[in-house]
Amino acid sequence: MIDLHTHLLPGVDDGSRSIGDSVAVLARFAEAGVRTVACTPHLDASRAARAPFDRHAALLAELRAAAPAEIELLSGWEIKLDAPGTDLSDPRLRIGDSNAILVEFHRTIPPNAGTELARLRGLGLVPVVAHPERYLGGTVRDVAALRDAGGVMQLSTNALTRAFRMAEHVNALLGRGLIDLVASDTHVDERSLMSARAWLAGSAPESTLDLLTRENPRRLLAGEPLAPVPPIRLHAHAWNRLRQLVLGHT
């Protein structure tokens, strides 16, 4: 599996605090079959020109030396699009050696979001929108518009495994086939691709789970077109469990 959104670079944001903390998570990932992990600390687009590239490269090298041998670690950032039109063309902002950049919005999807994603596409970049299920007031139509503008939709695993009030929204996004891949967004916690696969196992075939956690992330890194993900309808047991979590019932 390939996880393209984590906060495992130690001591740089609200994620991992130490190499040891990160290695513990990576060991758990490796045991479960994760083979590629991108370290994507937070960065505001308005600060991209002053990003601490050298410091992060040194930290990544240190983490690579301590990480399980089975796992390939990639550099990257989670870039908040706080300043439309910002120059994000520096290759060091991308995920590994790909043309993909991980982006997010602040709380809500702004009116100009589609225009900004289309601008990035026009520059030869592939904007991967982190946790599209999370933005306040966001609708299925809003997410579809982001996708139509050239964005790749990356669901976070805790949208499936935690008590989120947007459970129906998540179900609708999956049901419309609007999610292209899944990532953990782990901050040194229980979030993982394994938990997402386990949650969806009764609602989607292995081939679909592989698209979300292996094949489409691989294609993204290789610069290949993503494969369409078939709609997923959560089976009654998963949907009822999700509703119970949201409603606070047991």
CSV table of C-alpha atoms in Angstrom, one decimal:
chain,number,residue,atom,x,y,z
A,1,MET,CA,0.0,0.0,0.0
A,2,ILE,CA,1.0,3.6,-0.5
A,3,ASP,CA,0.2,6.4,2.0
A,4,LEU,CA,0.6,9.8,0.5
A,5,HIS,CA,-0.5,12.0,3.5
A,6,THR,CA,1.2,11.7,6.9
A,7,HIS,CA,2.6,14.0,9.5
A,8,LEU,CA,5.6,11.8,10.4
A,9,LEU,CA,8.4,14.2,9.8
A,10,PRO,CA,9.4,14.9,13.4
A,11,GLY,CA,9.2,18.2,15.2
A,12,VAL,CA,8.0,20.4,12.4
A,13,ASP,CA,4.2,20.6,12.9
A,14,ASP,CA,1.4,19.1,15.0
A,15,GLY,CA,2.4,15.6,14.1
A,16,SER,CA,5.3,13.5,15.2
A,17,ARG,CA,7.5,14.9,18.0
A,18,SER,CA,10.5,12.5,17.6
A,19,ILE,CA,12.2,10.1,15.3
A,20,GLY,CA,11.2,7.3,17.7
A,21,ASP,CA,7.5,8.2,17.5
A,22,SER,CA,7.6,8.1,13.7
A,23,VAL,CA,9.5,4.9,13.5
A,24,ALA,CA,7.0,3.2,15.8
A,25,VAL,CA,4.2,4.2,13.3
A,26,LEU,CA,6.2,3.1,10.3
A,27,ALA,CA,7.0,-0.3,11.8
A,28,ARG,CA,3.3,-0.8,12.3
A,29,PHE,CA,2.6,0.3,8.7
A,30,ALA,CA,5.4,-2.0,7.3
A,31,GLU,CA,4.0,-5.0,9.1
A,32,ALA,CA,0.6,-4.4,7.5
A,33,GLY,CA,2.0,-4.1,4.0
A,34,VAL,CA,2.5,-0.3,3.5
A,35,ARG,CA,5.5,0.1,1.3
A,36,THR,CA,5.6,3.9,0.4
A,37,VAL,CA,4.9,6.8,2.8
A,38,ALA,CA,5.0,10.5,2.0
A,39,CYS,CA,5.9,12.9,4.8
A,40,THR,CA,3.7,15.9,4.2
A,41,PRO,CA,4.0,18.6,7.0
A,42,HIS,CA,1.8,21.6,6.9
A,43,LEU,CA,2.8,24.7,4.9
A,44,ASP,CA,0.9,27.8,3.9
A,45,ALA,CA,1.1,28.6,0.2
A,46,SER,CA,1.9,32.2,1.1
A,47,ARG,CA,5.1,30.9,2.8
A,48,ALA,CA,6.1,28.5,0.1
A,49,ALA,CA,9.0,30.6,-1.1
A,50,ARG,CA,10.5,30.5,2.4
A,51,ALA,CA,9.8,26.9,3.1
A,52,PRO,CA,12.5,25.2,5.2
A,53,PHE,CA,13.6,22.8,2.5
A,54,ASP,CA,17.1,22.1,3.7
A,55,ARG,CA,16.0,21.4,7.3
A,56,HIS,CA,13.2,19.1,6.2
A,57,ALA,CA,15.6,17.2,3.8
A,58,ALA,CA,18.0,16.6,6.7
A,59,LEU,CA,15.2,15.4,9.0
A,60,LEU,CA,13.9,13.1,6.2
A,61,ALA,CA,17.4,11.6,5.7
A,62,GLU,CA,17.6,10.9,9.5
A,63,LEU,CA,14.1,9.3,9.5
A,64,ARG,CA,15.0,7.2,6.4
A,65,ALA,CA,18.1,5.9,8.2
A,66,ALA,CA,16.0,4.7,11.2
A,67,ALA,CA,12.8,3.5,9.3
A,68,PRO,CA,12.0,-0.1,8.4
A,69,ALA,CA,13.9,-1.1,5.3
A,70,GLU,CA,10.6,-2.2,3.6
A,71,ILE,CA,9.3,1.4,3.5
A,72,GLU,CA,10.3,4.0,1.0
A,73,LEU,CA,9.9,7.5,2.4
A,74,LEU,CA,9.0,10.4,0.1
A,75,SER,CA,9.2,14.2,0.7
A,76,GLY,CA,6.2,16.4,0.4
A,77,TRP,CA,4.0,19.1,2.0
A,78,GLU,CA,0.4,19.7,2.8
A,79,ILE,CA,0.0,23.1,1.3
A,80,LYS,CA,-2.9,25.3,2.5
A,81,LEU,CA,-4.1,27.4,-0.4
A,82,ASP,CA,-4.3,30.6,1.6
A,83,ALA,CA,-3.1,32.9,-1.2
A,84,PRO,CA,-4.5,32.2,-4.7
A,85,GLY,CA,-2.1,32.6,-7.6
A,86,THR,CA,1.0,31.8,-5.5
A,87,ASP,CA,3.9,30.3,-7.3
A,88,LEU,CA,4.0,26.6,-6.3
A,89,SER,CA,6.2,25.4,-9.2
A,90,ASP,CA,9.3,24.6,-7.1
A,91,PRO,CA,9.8,20.8,-7.5
A,92,ARG,CA,10.6,20.5,-3.8
A,93,LEU,CA,7.0,21.2,-3.0
A,94,ARG,CA,5.8,18.1,-4.8
A,95,ILE,CA,5.3,14.6,-3.5
A,96,GLY,CA,8.5,12.8,-4.2
A,97,ASP,CA,9.6,13.1,-7.8
A,98,SER,CA,6.0,13.3,-9.1
A,99,ASN,CA,4.0,16.3,-10.4
A,100,ALA,CA,1.5,15.9,-7.6
A,101,ILE,CA,1.1,18.4,-4.8
A,102,LEU,CA,-1.0,17.9,-1.7
A,103,VAL,CA,-3.2,20.9,-1.0
A,104,GLU,CA,-5.9,21.8,1.5
A,105,PHE,CA,-8.3,24.7,2.2
A,106,HIS,CA,-8.9,26.5,5.5
A,107,ARG,CA,-12.1,25.2,7.0
A,108,THR,CA,-14.4,25.8,4.0
A,109,ILE,CA,-14.1,25.4,0.2
A,110,PRO,CA,-13.6,29.0,-1.1
A,111,PRO,CA,-15.5,30.3,-4.1
A,112,ASN,CA,-12.4,30.4,-6.2
A,113,ALA,CA,-11.2,26.9,-5.4
A,114,GLY,CA,-12.0,25.4,-8.8
A,115,THR,CA,-10.2,28.3,-10.5
A,116,GLU,CA,-7.1,27.8,-8.4
A,117,LEU,CA,-7.0,24.0,-9.0
A,118,ALA,CA,-7.4,24.6,-12.7
A,119,ARG,CA,-4.6,27.1,-12.6
A,120,LEU,CA,-2.3,24.5,-10.9
A,121,ARG,CA,-3.3,21.9,-13.5
A,122,GLY,CA,-2.4,24.4,-16.3
A,123,LEU,CA,1.1,24.6,-14.8
A,124,GLY,CA,1.5,20.9,-15.2
A,125,LEU,CA,0.9,20.1,-11.5
A,126,VAL,CA,-1.7,17.6,-10.2
A,127,PRO,CA,-3.4,19.1,-7.1
A,128,VAL,CA,-4.4,16.4,-4.6
A,129,VAL,CA,-7.1,17.8,-2.4
A,130,ALA,CA,-6.7,16.5,1.2
A,131,HIS,CA,-9.8,15.4,3.1
A,132,PRO,CA,-12.5,16.8,0.9
A,133,GLU,CA,-15.1,15.4,3.2
A,134,ARG,CA,-14.1,17.7,6.0
A,135,TYR,CA,-14.8,21.2,4.8
A,136,LEU,CA,-17.6,22.9,6.6
A,137,GLY,CA,-20.7,23.4,4.4
A,138,GLY,CA,-19.2,21.4,1.6
A,139,THR,CA,-21.6,19.4,-0.6
A,140,VAL,CA,-21.3,16.5,-3.0
A,141,ARG,CA,-21.7,19.1,-5.8
A,142,ASP,CA,-18.8,21.1,-4.4
A,143,VAL,CA,-16.5,18.1,-4.3
A,144,ALA,CA,-17.6,17.1,-7.8
A,145,ALA,CA,-16.7,20.6,-9.0
A,146,LEU,CA,-13.3,20.4,-7.5
A,147,ARG,CA,-12.7,17.1,-9.3
A,148,ASP,CA,-14.0,18.5,-12.6
A,149,ALA,CA,-11.5,21.4,-12.2
A,150,GLY,CA,-8.7,18.9,-12.1
A,151,GLY,CA,-8.4,18.0,-8.4
A,152,VAL,CA,-7.7,14.5,-7.2
A,153,MET,CA,-9.8,13.7,-4.1
A,154,GLN,CA,-8.0,12.1,-1.2
A,155,LEU,CA,-10.2,10.8,1.6
A,156,SER,CA,-8.7,10.6,5.1
A,157,THR,CA,-9.1,7.3,6.9
A,158,ASN,CA,-10.7,8.9,10.0
A,159,ALA,CA,-13.6,9.9,7.9
A,160,LEU,CA,-14.5,6.2,8.1
A,161,THR,CA,-13.3,5.2,11.5
A,162,ARG,CA,-14.1,8.1,13.8
A,163,ALA,CA,-17.4,9.7,15.0
A,164,PHE,CA,-17.7,12.3,12.3
A,165,ARG,CA,-20.9,14.3,12.1
A,166,MET,CA,-20.5,14.2,8.3
A,167,ALA,CA,-21.1,10.5,8.0
A,168,GLU,CA,-23.9,10.9,5.4
A,169,HIS,CA,-21.6,13.2,3.4
A,170,VAL,CA,-18.8,10.6,3.3
A,171,ASN,CA,-21.3,7.9,2.3
A,172,ALA,CA,-22.5,10.1,-0.5
A,173,LEU,CA,-19.0,10.9,-1.8
A,174,LEU,CA,-18.2,7.2,-1.9
A,175,GLY,CA,-21.5,6.4,-3.5
A,176,ARG,CA,-20.9,8.8,-6.3
A,177,GLY,CA,-17.4,7.5,-7.0
A,178,LEU,CA,-15.9,10.9,-6.2
A,179,ILE,CA,-13.0,9.6,-4.0
A,180,ASP,CA,-9.8,8.7,-5.9
A,181,LEU,CA,-7.6,7.5,-3.1
A,182,VAL,CA,-7.3,7.1,0.6
A,183,ALA,CA,-4.5,8.3,2.9
A,184,SER,CA,-4.1,8.0,6.7
A,185,ASP,CA,-3.3,11.7,7.5
A,186,THR,CA,-1.7,10.2,10.6
A,187,HIS,CA,-0.4,12.5,13.3
A,188,VAL,CA,1.2,9.6,15.2
A,189,ASP,CA,-2.1,8.1,16.2
A,190,GLU,CA,-4.3,5.1,15.2
A,191,ARG,CA,-5.1,6.3,11.7
A,192,SER,CA,-3.9,3.9,9.0
A,193,LEU,CA,-4.7,2.5,5.6
A,194,MET,CA,-5.3,-0.8,7.2
A,195,SER,CA,-8.2,0.5,9.3
A,196,ALA,CA,-9.8,2.0,6.3
A,197,ARG,CA,-9.5,-1.2,4.3
A,198,ALA,CA,-11.0,-3.2,7.2
A,199,TRP,CA,-13.9,-0.8,7.5
A,200,LEU,CA,-14.7,-0.9,3.8
A,201,ALA,CA,-14.0,-4.7,3.3
A,202,GLY,CA,-17.7,-5.6,3.6
A,203,SER,CA,-18.8,-2.9,1.2
A,204,ALA,CA,-16.3,-3.1,-1.7
A,205,PRO,CA,-14.3,-5.8,-3.5
A,206,GLU,CA,-10.6,-6.1,-3.0
A,207,SER,CA,-10.0,-4.7,-6.4
A,208,THR,CA,-11.7,-1.4,-5.4
A,209,LEU,CA,-9.8,-1.3,-2.1
A,210,ASP,CA,-6.6,-1.8,-4.1
A,211,LEU,CA,-7.5,1.1,-6.3
A,212,LEU,CA,-7.9,3.4,-3.3
A,213,THR,CA,-4.8,2.3,-1.4
A,214,ARG,CA,-2.4,0.9,-4.0
A,215,GLU,CA,-3.0,1.4,-7.7
A,216,ASN,CA,-4.2,5.1,-7.9
A,217,PRO,CA,-1.5,6.3,-5.5
A,218,ARG,CA,1.0,4.4,-7.6
A,219,ARG,CA,-0.4,6.0,-10.8
A,220,LEU,CA,-0.3,9.4,-9.2
A,221,LEU,CA,3.4,9.0,-8.4
A,222,ALA,CA,4.2,7.7,-11.9
A,223,GLY,CA,2.3,10.5,-13.7
A,224,GLU,CA,-0.3,8.2,-15.1
A,225,PRO,CA,-4.0,8.9,-15.4
A,226,LEU,CA,-5.9,7.6,-12.4
A,227,ALA,CA,-8.4,4.7,-12.7
A,228,PRO,CA,-12.0,5.5,-11.9
A,229,VAL,CA,-13.1,4.1,-8.6
A,230,PRO,CA,-16.4,2.3,-8.7
A,231,PRO,CA,-19.1,3.7,-6.4
A,232,ILE,CA,-19.1,2.3,-2.9
A,233,ARG,CA,-22.3,1.8,-0.9
A,234,LEU,CA,-21.6,1.1,2.7
A,235,HIS,CA,-23.4,-2.1,3.7
A,236,ALA,CA,-25.9,-2.0,6.4
A,237,HIS,CA,-23.6,-3.1,9.2
A,238,ALA,CA,-20.9,-0.5,8.3
A,239,TRP,CA,-23.5,2.3,7.7
A,240,ASN,CA,-25.3,1.5,11.0
A,241,ARG,CA,-22.1,1.4,12.9
A,242,LEU,CA,-21.1,4.8,11.5
A,243,ARG,CA,-24.5,6.3,12.3
A,244,GLN,CA,-24.2,4.9,15.8
A,245,LEU,CA,-20.8,6.5,16.3
A,246,VAL,CA,-22.1,9.8,15.0
A,247,LEU,CA,-25.2,9.8,17.2
A,248,GLY,CA,-23.2,8.7,20.3
A,249,HIS,CA,-25.0,5.3,20.5
A,250,THR,CA,-23.5,1.9,21.3
